[in-house]
């Protein structure tokens, strides 16, 4: 089950980066700064969790069902963005500027895994390094995927396919 959660966190991250590639540069910088500040703030909370508590939180059936519902709702919003027509500008604008809030739990998951993989590093140093990494990762990753995928229609198709995979994984997680 832990492997499915890791795959789901990776897919949510890729979905976020593809979606962030649609933002103008100013909005992308604001979103990247918000997630960097979030990472800086969450470091102290993540470091207080023991490995056993973290594994128990990510493998409890009730938590997995709640996680699957939240992830499914975000995937539906991302798919709605892919099919939103320009006839409803207020809906398109609200879906356009929704960055993807489940990137935050994915960041917490990756940060906890990093702390367990590399023990003995000062948490203050890790706090600043991980925040800087998230800032550069969001900006660089979204620009890279924007460059790699190119056309807007191709990026929307990729966002649709990724979120379709996310929905399939949510069904697999609920069957656990």
Short mmCIF file of N, CA and C in Angstrom, two decimals:
data_model
loop_
_atom_site.label_atom_id
_atom_site.label_comp_id
_atom_site.label_asym_id
_atom_site.label_seq_id
_atom_site.Cartn_x
_atom_site.Cartn_y
_atom_site.Cartn_z
N UNK A 1 0.82 -1.19 0.00
CA UNK A 1 0.00 0.00 0.00
C UNK A 1 0.87 1.25 0.00
N UNK A 2 2.01 1.15 0.64
CA UNK A 2 2.89 2.32 0.69
C UNK A 2 3.41 2.67 -0.71
N UNK A 3 3.57 1.67 -1.55
CA UNK A 3 4.02 1.93 -2.92
C UNK A 3 2.93 2.67 -3.70
N UNK A 4 1.67 2.27 -3.51
CA UNK A 4 0.57 2.98 -4.18
C UNK A 4 0.50 4.44 -3.74
N UNK A 5 0.74 4.70 -2.47
CA UNK A 5 0.71 6.07 -1.98
C UNK A 5 1.86 6.87 -2.56
N UNK A 6 3.03 6.26 -2.68
CA UNK A 6 4.16 6.96 -3.29
C UNK A 6 3.88 7.27 -4.76
N UNK A 7 3.30 6.33 -5.48
CA UNK A 7 2.96 6.56 -6.89
C UNK A 7 1.90 7.65 -7.00
N UNK A 8 0.92 7.62 -6.10
CA UNK A 8 -0.13 8.63 -6.11
C UNK A 8 0.45 10.02 -5.82
N UNK A 9 1.38 10.11 -4.87
CA UNK A 9 2.02 11.39 -4.57
C UNK A 9 2.82 11.90 -5.76
N UNK A 10 3.48 11.01 -6.47
CA UNK A 10 4.23 11.42 -7.68
C UNK A 10 3.29 11.90 -8.77
N UNK A 11 2.18 11.21 -8.96
CA UNK A 11 1.22 11.63 -9.99
C UNK A 11 0.56 12.96 -9.64
N UNK A 12 0.26 13.17 -8.36
CA UNK A 12 -0.31 14.45 -7.93
C UNK A 12 0.70 15.57 -8.17
N UNK A 13 1.97 15.30 -7.92
CA UNK A 13 3.02 16.29 -8.16
C UNK A 13 3.13 16.62 -9.65
N UNK A 14 3.12 15.62 -10.49
CA UNK A 14 3.21 15.87 -11.94
C UNK A 14 1.97 16.61 -12.43
N UNK A 15 0.81 16.24 -11.91
CA UNK A 15 -0.42 16.94 -12.28
C UNK A 15 -0.35 18.40 -11.88
N UNK A 16 0.17 18.66 -10.69
CA UNK A 16 0.32 20.05 -10.23
C UNK A 16 1.27 20.82 -11.14
N UNK A 17 2.39 20.20 -11.51
CA UNK A 17 3.36 20.90 -12.35
C UNK A 17 2.80 21.18 -13.75
N UNK A 18 2.05 20.23 -14.30
CA UNK A 18 1.44 20.46 -15.62
C UNK A 18 0.41 21.59 -15.51
N UNK A 19 -0.39 21.58 -14.44
CA UNK A 19 -1.40 22.62 -14.25
C UNK A 19 -0.75 23.97 -14.01
N UNK A 20 0.35 24.00 -13.27
CA UNK A 20 1.05 25.26 -13.00
C UNK A 20 1.67 25.83 -14.28
N UNK A 21 1.89 25.00 -15.27
CA UNK A 21 2.41 25.47 -16.54
C UNK A 21 1.43 26.35 -17.31
N UNK A 22 0.16 26.34 -16.92
CA UNK A 22 -0.83 27.19 -17.56
C UNK A 22 -0.86 28.61 -16.97
N UNK A 23 -0.24 28.79 -15.80
CA UNK A 23 -0.28 30.08 -15.12
C UNK A 23 0.62 31.10 -15.81
N UNK A 24 0.25 32.38 -15.71
CA UNK A 24 1.22 33.42 -16.10
C UNK A 24 2.38 33.42 -15.12
N UNK A 25 3.46 34.07 -15.48
CA UNK A 25 4.69 34.01 -14.68
C UNK A 25 4.46 34.55 -13.27
N UNK A 26 3.73 35.65 -13.13
CA UNK A 26 3.50 36.22 -11.80
C UNK A 26 2.72 35.26 -10.91
N UNK A 27 1.69 34.64 -11.45
CA UNK A 27 0.91 33.70 -10.66
C UNK A 27 1.73 32.46 -10.30
N UNK A 28 2.58 32.02 -11.21
CA UNK A 28 3.44 30.88 -10.94
C UNK A 28 4.42 31.21 -9.81
N UNK A 29 4.97 32.39 -9.82
CA UNK A 29 5.89 32.80 -8.75
C UNK A 29 5.17 32.88 -7.40
N UNK A 30 3.95 33.36 -7.40
CA UNK A 30 3.18 33.44 -6.15
C UNK A 30 2.88 32.04 -5.62
N UNK A 31 2.45 31.14 -6.50
CA UNK A 31 2.15 29.77 -6.07
C UNK A 31 3.42 29.07 -5.57
N UNK A 32 4.52 29.25 -6.28
CA UNK A 32 5.78 28.63 -5.86
C UNK A 32 6.23 29.17 -4.51
N UNK A 33 6.09 30.48 -4.30
CA UNK A 33 6.47 31.07 -3.02
C UNK A 33 5.57 30.57 -1.89
N UNK A 34 4.28 30.43 -2.17
CA UNK A 34 3.36 29.91 -1.15
C UNK A 34 3.72 28.49 -0.74
N UNK A 35 4.04 27.64 -1.71
CA UNK A 35 4.41 26.27 -1.38
C UNK A 35 5.78 26.19 -0.71
N UNK A 36 6.68 27.10 -1.03
CA UNK A 36 7.97 27.13 -0.34
C UNK A 36 7.79 27.54 1.12
N UNK A 37 6.94 28.52 1.37
CA UNK A 37 6.65 28.93 2.75
C UNK A 37 5.94 27.80 3.49
N UNK A 38 5.03 27.12 2.81
CA UNK A 38 4.34 25.98 3.42
C UNK A 38 5.35 24.89 3.81
N UNK A 39 6.29 24.61 2.93
CA UNK A 39 7.31 23.60 3.22
C UNK A 39 8.15 24.03 4.41
N UNK A 40 8.53 25.28 4.46
CA UNK A 40 9.32 25.79 5.58
C UNK A 40 8.54 25.65 6.88
N UNK A 41 7.26 25.94 6.84
CA UNK A 41 6.42 25.87 8.04
C UNK A 41 6.16 24.43 8.45
N UNK A 42 5.98 23.53 7.53
CA UNK A 42 5.63 22.15 7.84
C UNK A 42 6.81 21.31 8.32
N UNK A 43 8.03 21.80 8.15
CA UNK A 43 9.20 21.01 8.53
C UNK A 43 9.17 20.64 10.00
N UNK A 44 8.81 21.57 10.86
CA UNK A 44 8.79 21.26 12.29
C UNK A 44 7.70 20.25 12.62
N UNK A 45 6.57 20.32 11.96
CA UNK A 45 5.50 19.36 12.24
C UNK A 45 5.85 17.97 11.72
N UNK A 46 6.50 17.90 10.57
CA UNK A 46 6.87 16.60 10.00
C UNK A 46 7.96 15.94 10.83
N UNK A 47 8.88 16.74 11.37
CA UNK A 47 9.97 16.16 12.14
C UNK A 47 9.50 15.58 13.48
N UNK A 48 8.35 16.00 13.95
CA UNK A 48 7.84 15.49 15.22
C UNK A 48 7.16 14.12 15.07
N UNK A 49 6.86 13.71 13.84
CA UNK A 49 6.24 12.40 13.62
C UNK A 49 7.31 11.31 13.61
N UNK A 50 7.02 10.24 14.32
CA UNK A 50 7.93 9.10 14.23
C UNK A 50 7.59 8.28 13.00
N UNK A 51 8.48 7.44 12.61
CA UNK A 51 8.28 6.60 11.41
C UNK A 51 7.06 5.71 11.58
N UNK A 52 6.86 5.15 12.77
CA UNK A 52 5.72 4.27 13.00
C UNK A 52 4.39 5.00 12.88
N UNK A 53 4.33 6.20 13.43
CA UNK A 53 3.10 6.99 13.36
C UNK A 53 2.81 7.36 11.91
N UNK A 54 3.84 7.72 11.17
CA UNK A 54 3.66 8.10 9.77
C UNK A 54 3.17 6.91 8.94
N UNK A 55 3.75 5.75 9.14
CA UNK A 55 3.32 4.56 8.41
C UNK A 55 1.90 4.19 8.80
N UNK A 56 1.57 4.30 10.07
CA UNK A 56 0.23 3.98 10.52
C UNK A 56 -0.80 4.95 9.92
N UNK A 57 -0.42 6.24 9.81
CA UNK A 57 -1.32 7.23 9.21
C UNK A 57 -1.56 6.95 7.73
N UNK A 58 -0.56 6.47 7.04
CA UNK A 58 -0.71 6.26 5.60
C UNK A 58 -1.22 4.88 5.23
N UNK A 59 -1.42 4.00 6.21
CA UNK A 59 -1.93 2.67 5.89
C UNK A 59 -3.24 2.34 6.60
N UNK A 60 -3.78 3.26 7.40
CA UNK A 60 -5.06 3.03 8.05
C UNK A 60 -6.17 3.15 7.02
N UNK A 61 -7.10 2.21 7.05
CA UNK A 61 -8.17 2.18 6.05
C UNK A 61 -9.01 3.45 6.06
N UNK A 62 -9.34 3.97 7.20
CA UNK A 62 -10.17 5.18 7.28
C UNK A 62 -9.45 6.38 6.66
N UNK A 63 -8.15 6.50 6.95
CA UNK A 63 -7.37 7.60 6.39
C UNK A 63 -7.25 7.45 4.87
N UNK A 64 -7.06 6.22 4.41
CA UNK A 64 -6.97 5.98 2.96
C UNK A 64 -8.27 6.30 2.24
N UNK A 65 -9.40 6.00 2.86
CA UNK A 65 -10.68 6.33 2.24
C UNK A 65 -10.87 7.85 2.16
N UNK A 66 -10.52 8.56 3.24
CA UNK A 66 -10.60 10.02 3.21
C UNK A 66 -9.66 10.61 2.19
N UNK A 67 -8.46 10.04 2.10
CA UNK A 67 -7.48 10.50 1.12
C UNK A 67 -8.00 10.28 -0.30
N UNK A 68 -8.60 9.12 -0.54
CA UNK A 68 -9.11 8.82 -1.87
C UNK A 68 -10.22 9.78 -2.28
N UNK A 69 -11.07 10.16 -1.35
CA UNK A 69 -12.13 11.11 -1.66
C UNK A 69 -11.55 12.47 -2.02
N UNK A 70 -10.60 12.96 -1.22
CA UNK A 70 -9.98 14.26 -1.49
C UNK A 70 -9.24 14.26 -2.82
N UNK A 71 -8.50 13.21 -3.08
CA UNK A 71 -7.75 13.13 -4.33
C UNK A 71 -8.70 13.02 -5.52
N UNK A 72 -9.78 12.28 -5.36
CA UNK A 72 -10.76 12.15 -6.44
C UNK A 72 -11.41 13.49 -6.75
N UNK A 73 -11.73 14.27 -5.72
CA UNK A 73 -12.34 15.58 -5.95
C UNK A 73 -11.39 16.51 -6.69
N UNK A 74 -10.12 16.49 -6.31
CA UNK A 74 -9.17 17.34 -7.02
C UNK A 74 -8.97 16.87 -8.46
N UNK A 75 -8.97 15.57 -8.68
CA UNK A 75 -8.83 15.06 -10.04
C UNK A 75 -10.02 15.47 -10.89
N UNK A 76 -11.21 15.49 -10.31
CA UNK A 76 -12.40 15.92 -11.04
C UNK A 76 -12.29 17.40 -11.41
N UNK A 77 -11.77 18.21 -10.51
CA UNK A 77 -11.58 19.64 -10.81
C UNK A 77 -10.58 19.82 -11.93
N UNK A 78 -9.50 19.04 -11.92
CA UNK A 78 -8.49 19.15 -12.98
C UNK A 78 -9.06 18.68 -14.33
N UNK A 79 -9.86 17.63 -14.31
CA UNK A 79 -10.48 17.16 -15.55
C UNK A 79 -11.50 18.20 -16.04
N UNK A 80 -12.22 18.84 -15.12
CA UNK A 80 -13.15 19.90 -15.52
C UNK A 80 -12.41 21.05 -16.18
N UNK A 81 -11.20 21.35 -15.70
CA UNK A 81 -10.40 22.39 -16.34
C UNK A 81 -10.07 22.01 -17.78
N UNK A 82 -9.80 20.74 -18.01
CA UNK A 82 -9.46 20.29 -19.37
C UNK A 82 -10.63 20.43 -20.34
N UNK A 83 -11.86 20.31 -19.84
CA UNK A 83 -13.02 20.35 -20.72
C UNK A 83 -13.84 21.63 -20.61
N UNK A 84 -13.38 22.61 -19.85
CA UNK A 84 -14.13 23.84 -19.66
C UNK A 84 -14.11 24.67 -20.95
N UNK A 85 -15.27 25.08 -21.37
CA UNK A 85 -15.37 25.85 -22.61
C UNK A 85 -15.26 27.34 -22.33
N UNK A 86 -14.83 28.12 -23.29
CA UNK A 86 -14.71 29.56 -23.09
C UNK A 86 -16.06 30.27 -23.02
N UNK A 87 -17.17 29.56 -23.21
CA UNK A 87 -18.49 30.19 -23.14
C UNK A 87 -18.84 30.63 -21.72
N UNK A 88 -18.24 30.01 -20.75
CA UNK A 88 -18.48 30.38 -19.35
C UNK A 88 -17.18 30.93 -18.77
N UNK A 89 -16.92 32.22 -18.95
CA UNK A 89 -15.62 32.77 -18.54
C UNK A 89 -15.40 32.74 -17.03
N UNK A 90 -16.44 32.87 -16.23
CA UNK A 90 -16.25 32.86 -14.78
C UNK A 90 -15.81 31.47 -14.31
N UNK A 91 -16.37 30.43 -14.93
CA UNK A 91 -15.97 29.08 -14.55
C UNK A 91 -14.56 28.77 -15.03
N UNK A 92 -14.26 29.19 -16.23
CA UNK A 92 -12.92 28.95 -16.80
C UNK A 92 -11.87 29.67 -15.97
N UNK A 93 -12.17 30.90 -15.54
CA UNK A 93 -11.21 31.66 -14.74
C UNK A 93 -10.98 31.03 -13.38
N UNK A 94 -12.06 30.55 -12.74
CA UNK A 94 -11.89 29.92 -11.43
C UNK A 94 -11.14 28.60 -11.54
N UNK A 95 -11.40 27.83 -12.58
CA UNK A 95 -10.67 26.59 -12.78
C UNK A 95 -9.23 26.85 -13.23
N UNK A 96 -9.04 27.92 -13.96
CA UNK A 96 -7.71 28.27 -14.47
C UNK A 96 -6.76 28.61 -13.33
N UNK A 97 -7.24 29.34 -12.33
CA UNK A 97 -6.36 29.79 -11.25
C UNK A 97 -6.38 28.86 -10.04
N UNK A 98 -7.01 27.72 -10.13
CA UNK A 98 -6.93 26.74 -9.04
C UNK A 98 -5.63 25.95 -9.22
N UNK A 99 -4.68 26.09 -8.29
CA UNK A 99 -3.37 25.49 -8.52
C UNK A 99 -3.30 23.99 -8.27
N UNK A 100 -4.11 23.49 -7.39
CA UNK A 100 -4.00 22.09 -6.99
C UNK A 100 -3.52 22.04 -5.56
N UNK A 101 -4.44 21.89 -4.65
CA UNK A 101 -4.10 21.97 -3.23
C UNK A 101 -3.53 20.67 -2.67
N UNK A 102 -3.68 19.57 -3.37
CA UNK A 102 -3.16 18.31 -2.86
C UNK A 102 -1.66 18.16 -3.08
N UNK A 103 -1.05 19.16 -3.68
CA UNK A 103 0.40 19.16 -3.77
C UNK A 103 1.00 19.35 -2.37
N UNK A 104 0.28 20.01 -1.47
CA UNK A 104 0.76 20.23 -0.10
C UNK A 104 0.92 18.91 0.67
N UNK A 105 -0.08 18.02 0.70
CA UNK A 105 0.15 16.73 1.36
C UNK A 105 1.23 15.89 0.68
N UNK A 106 1.35 16.01 -0.65
CA UNK A 106 2.41 15.29 -1.34
C UNK A 106 3.77 15.81 -0.89
N UNK A 107 3.87 17.12 -0.70
CA UNK A 107 5.13 17.70 -0.18
C UNK A 107 5.44 17.17 1.21
N UNK A 108 4.41 17.08 2.05
CA UNK A 108 4.63 16.55 3.41
C UNK A 108 5.10 15.10 3.34
N UNK A 109 4.50 14.33 2.46
CA UNK A 109 4.90 12.93 2.31
C UNK A 109 6.36 12.82 1.87
N UNK A 110 6.72 13.59 0.83
CA UNK A 110 8.10 13.53 0.34
C UNK A 110 9.09 14.04 1.37
N UNK A 111 8.71 15.06 2.12
CA UNK A 111 9.61 15.59 3.13
C UNK A 111 9.81 14.58 4.27
N UNK A 112 8.76 13.91 4.67
CA UNK A 112 8.90 12.88 5.71
C UNK A 112 9.78 11.74 5.21
N UNK A 113 9.60 11.33 3.98
CA UNK A 113 10.44 10.27 3.43
C UNK A 113 11.90 10.71 3.37
N UNK A 114 12.13 11.97 3.05
CA UNK A 114 13.50 12.50 3.02
C UNK A 114 14.13 12.47 4.41
N UNK A 115 13.37 12.83 5.43
CA UNK A 115 13.91 12.81 6.78
C UNK A 115 14.26 11.40 7.24
N UNK A 116 13.46 10.43 6.80
CA UNK A 116 13.74 9.05 7.19
C UNK A 116 14.89 8.45 6.39
N UNK A 117 15.10 8.93 5.17
CA UNK A 117 16.19 8.41 4.34
C UNK A 117 17.55 9.00 4.71
N UNK A 118 17.56 10.26 5.16
CA UNK A 118 18.81 10.95 5.45
C UNK A 118 18.78 11.40 6.91
N UNK A 119 19.04 10.50 7.84
CA UNK A 119 19.04 10.91 9.24
C UNK A 119 20.33 11.65 9.59
N UNK A 120 20.25 12.45 10.62
CA UNK A 120 21.44 13.14 11.12
C UNK A 120 21.67 14.52 10.55
N UNK A 121 20.79 15.00 9.70
CA UNK A 121 20.94 16.35 9.15
C UNK A 121 20.21 17.33 10.06
N UNK A 122 20.80 18.47 10.26
CA UNK A 122 20.20 19.50 11.10
C UNK A 122 18.87 19.93 10.49
N UNK A 123 17.84 20.00 11.33
CA UNK A 123 16.51 20.31 10.82
C UNK A 123 16.40 21.75 10.32
N UNK A 124 17.14 22.66 10.91
CA UNK A 124 17.10 24.05 10.43
C UNK A 124 17.68 24.16 9.02
N UNK A 125 18.76 23.44 8.78
CA UNK A 125 19.34 23.43 7.45
C UNK A 125 18.39 22.76 6.47
N UNK A 126 17.79 21.64 6.89
CA UNK A 126 16.86 20.92 6.03
C UNK A 126 15.63 21.78 5.72
N UNK A 127 15.20 22.58 6.67
CA UNK A 127 14.05 23.45 6.47
C UNK A 127 14.31 24.42 5.33
N UNK A 128 15.47 25.09 5.37
CA UNK A 128 15.78 26.08 4.35
C UNK A 128 16.08 25.43 3.00
N UNK A 129 16.78 24.31 3.02
CA UNK A 129 17.10 23.64 1.76
C UNK A 129 15.86 23.08 1.08
N UNK A 130 14.97 22.49 1.85
CA UNK A 130 13.76 21.94 1.24
C UNK A 130 12.85 23.05 0.73
N UNK A 131 12.79 24.17 1.42
CA UNK A 131 11.98 25.30 0.93
C UNK A 131 12.54 25.86 -0.36
N UNK A 132 13.85 26.00 -0.41
CA UNK A 132 14.49 26.49 -1.63
C UNK A 132 14.29 25.49 -2.77
N UNK A 133 14.42 24.21 -2.46
CA UNK A 133 14.22 23.19 -3.49
C UNK A 133 12.80 23.22 -4.03
N UNK A 134 11.81 23.37 -3.15
CA UNK A 134 10.41 23.41 -3.60
C UNK A 134 10.17 24.63 -4.48
N UNK A 135 10.73 25.76 -4.10
CA UNK A 135 10.58 26.98 -4.91
C UNK A 135 11.14 26.76 -6.31
N UNK A 136 12.35 26.24 -6.39
CA UNK A 136 12.98 26.01 -7.68
C UNK A 136 12.32 24.87 -8.45
N UNK A 137 11.86 23.85 -7.73
CA UNK A 137 11.22 22.71 -8.37
C UNK A 137 9.90 23.10 -9.02
N UNK A 138 9.11 23.91 -8.33
CA UNK A 138 7.82 24.31 -8.89
C UNK A 138 8.02 25.19 -10.12
N UNK A 139 8.91 26.15 -10.01
CA UNK A 139 9.14 27.05 -11.15
C UNK A 139 9.80 26.30 -12.30
N UNK A 140 10.90 25.61 -12.00
CA UNK A 140 11.63 24.89 -13.05
C UNK A 140 10.86 23.73 -13.63
N UNK A 141 10.17 22.97 -12.78
CA UNK A 141 9.41 21.82 -13.25
C UNK A 141 8.25 22.22 -14.15
N UNK A 142 7.55 23.27 -13.77
CA UNK A 142 6.42 23.70 -14.61
C UNK A 142 6.91 24.28 -15.93
N UNK A 143 8.00 25.04 -15.90
CA UNK A 143 8.55 25.56 -17.15
C UNK A 143 9.08 24.43 -18.04
N UNK A 144 9.73 23.45 -17.42
CA UNK A 144 10.26 22.32 -18.19
C UNK A 144 9.13 21.54 -18.86
N UNK A 145 8.07 21.24 -18.11
CA UNK A 145 6.95 20.51 -18.70
C UNK A 145 6.22 21.35 -19.75
N UNK A 146 6.17 22.64 -19.53
CA UNK A 146 5.57 23.53 -20.53
C UNK A 146 6.38 23.50 -21.82
N UNK A 147 7.70 23.51 -21.68
CA UNK A 147 8.58 23.44 -22.85
C UNK A 147 8.52 22.06 -23.50
N UNK A 148 8.53 21.01 -22.68
CA UNK A 148 8.54 19.65 -23.20
C UNK A 148 7.26 19.30 -23.94
N UNK A 149 6.13 19.66 -23.36
CA UNK A 149 4.84 19.31 -23.97
C UNK A 149 4.41 20.31 -25.03
N UNK A 150 4.90 21.53 -24.92
CA UNK A 150 4.67 22.53 -25.97
C UNK A 150 3.26 23.08 -26.02
N UNK A 151 2.49 22.63 -26.96
CA UNK A 151 1.17 23.18 -27.27
C UNK A 151 0.21 23.06 -26.08
N UNK A 152 -0.66 24.04 -25.95
CA UNK A 152 -1.63 24.06 -24.86
C UNK A 152 -2.56 22.83 -24.89
N UNK A 153 -2.98 22.44 -26.06
CA UNK A 153 -3.88 21.28 -26.19
C UNK A 153 -3.19 20.00 -25.74
N UNK A 154 -1.92 19.86 -26.04
CA UNK A 154 -1.17 18.67 -25.61
C UNK A 154 -1.03 18.67 -24.09
N UNK A 155 -0.79 19.83 -23.51
CA UNK A 155 -0.69 19.91 -22.05
C UNK A 155 -2.02 19.58 -21.38
N UNK A 156 -3.12 20.03 -21.98
CA UNK A 156 -4.43 19.69 -21.42
C UNK A 156 -4.71 18.19 -21.54
N UNK A 157 -4.32 17.59 -22.63
CA UNK A 157 -4.49 16.14 -22.78
C UNK A 157 -3.65 15.39 -21.75
N UNK A 158 -2.42 15.85 -21.53
CA UNK A 158 -1.55 15.20 -20.55
C UNK A 158 -2.14 15.35 -19.14
N UNK A 159 -2.66 16.52 -18.84
CA UNK A 159 -3.30 16.74 -17.54
C UNK A 159 -4.50 15.81 -17.38
N UNK A 160 -5.27 15.64 -18.43
CA UNK A 160 -6.41 14.73 -18.39
C UNK A 160 -5.97 13.29 -18.15
N UNK A 161 -4.95 12.84 -18.87
CA UNK A 161 -4.49 11.45 -18.74
C UNK A 161 -3.92 11.20 -17.35
N UNK A 162 -3.14 12.15 -16.83
CA UNK A 162 -2.57 11.99 -15.49
C UNK A 162 -3.67 11.90 -14.45
N UNK A 163 -4.67 12.76 -14.56
CA UNK A 163 -5.75 12.73 -13.58
C UNK A 163 -6.64 11.52 -13.74
N UNK A 164 -6.72 10.98 -14.93
CA UNK A 164 -7.42 9.72 -15.12
C UNK A 164 -6.67 8.59 -14.39
N UNK A 165 -5.35 8.58 -14.48
CA UNK A 165 -4.56 7.60 -13.73
C UNK A 165 -4.71 7.79 -12.23
N UNK A 166 -4.79 9.03 -11.80
CA UNK A 166 -5.00 9.31 -10.37
C UNK A 166 -6.34 8.75 -9.91
N UNK A 167 -7.37 8.91 -10.73
CA UNK A 167 -8.69 8.36 -10.37
C UNK A 167 -8.65 6.84 -10.28
N UNK A 168 -7.95 6.21 -11.19
CA UNK A 168 -7.83 4.75 -11.17
C UNK A 168 -7.10 4.29 -9.90
N UNK A 169 -6.04 5.00 -9.53
CA UNK A 169 -5.33 4.66 -8.30
C UNK A 169 -6.18 4.87 -7.06
N UNK A 170 -7.04 5.89 -7.08
CA UNK A 170 -7.94 6.10 -5.94
C UNK A 170 -8.90 4.93 -5.78
N UNK A 171 -9.36 4.39 -6.89
CA UNK A 171 -10.24 3.22 -6.81
C UNK A 171 -9.46 2.03 -6.25
N UNK A 172 -8.20 1.89 -6.66
CA UNK A 172 -7.36 0.80 -6.13
C UNK A 172 -7.11 0.97 -4.64
N UNK A 173 -6.92 2.20 -4.20
CA UNK A 173 -6.67 2.43 -2.77
C UNK A 173 -7.92 2.12 -1.95
N UNK A 174 -9.10 2.45 -2.46
CA UNK A 174 -10.30 2.17 -1.69
C UNK A 174 -10.61 0.68 -1.61
N UNK A 175 -10.09 -0.08 -2.55
CA UNK A 175 -10.31 -1.52 -2.52
C UNK A 175 -9.41 -2.24 -1.54
N UNK A 176 -8.48 -1.54 -0.93
CA UNK A 176 -7.53 -2.14 -0.02
C UNK A 176 -8.19 -2.60 1.24
#
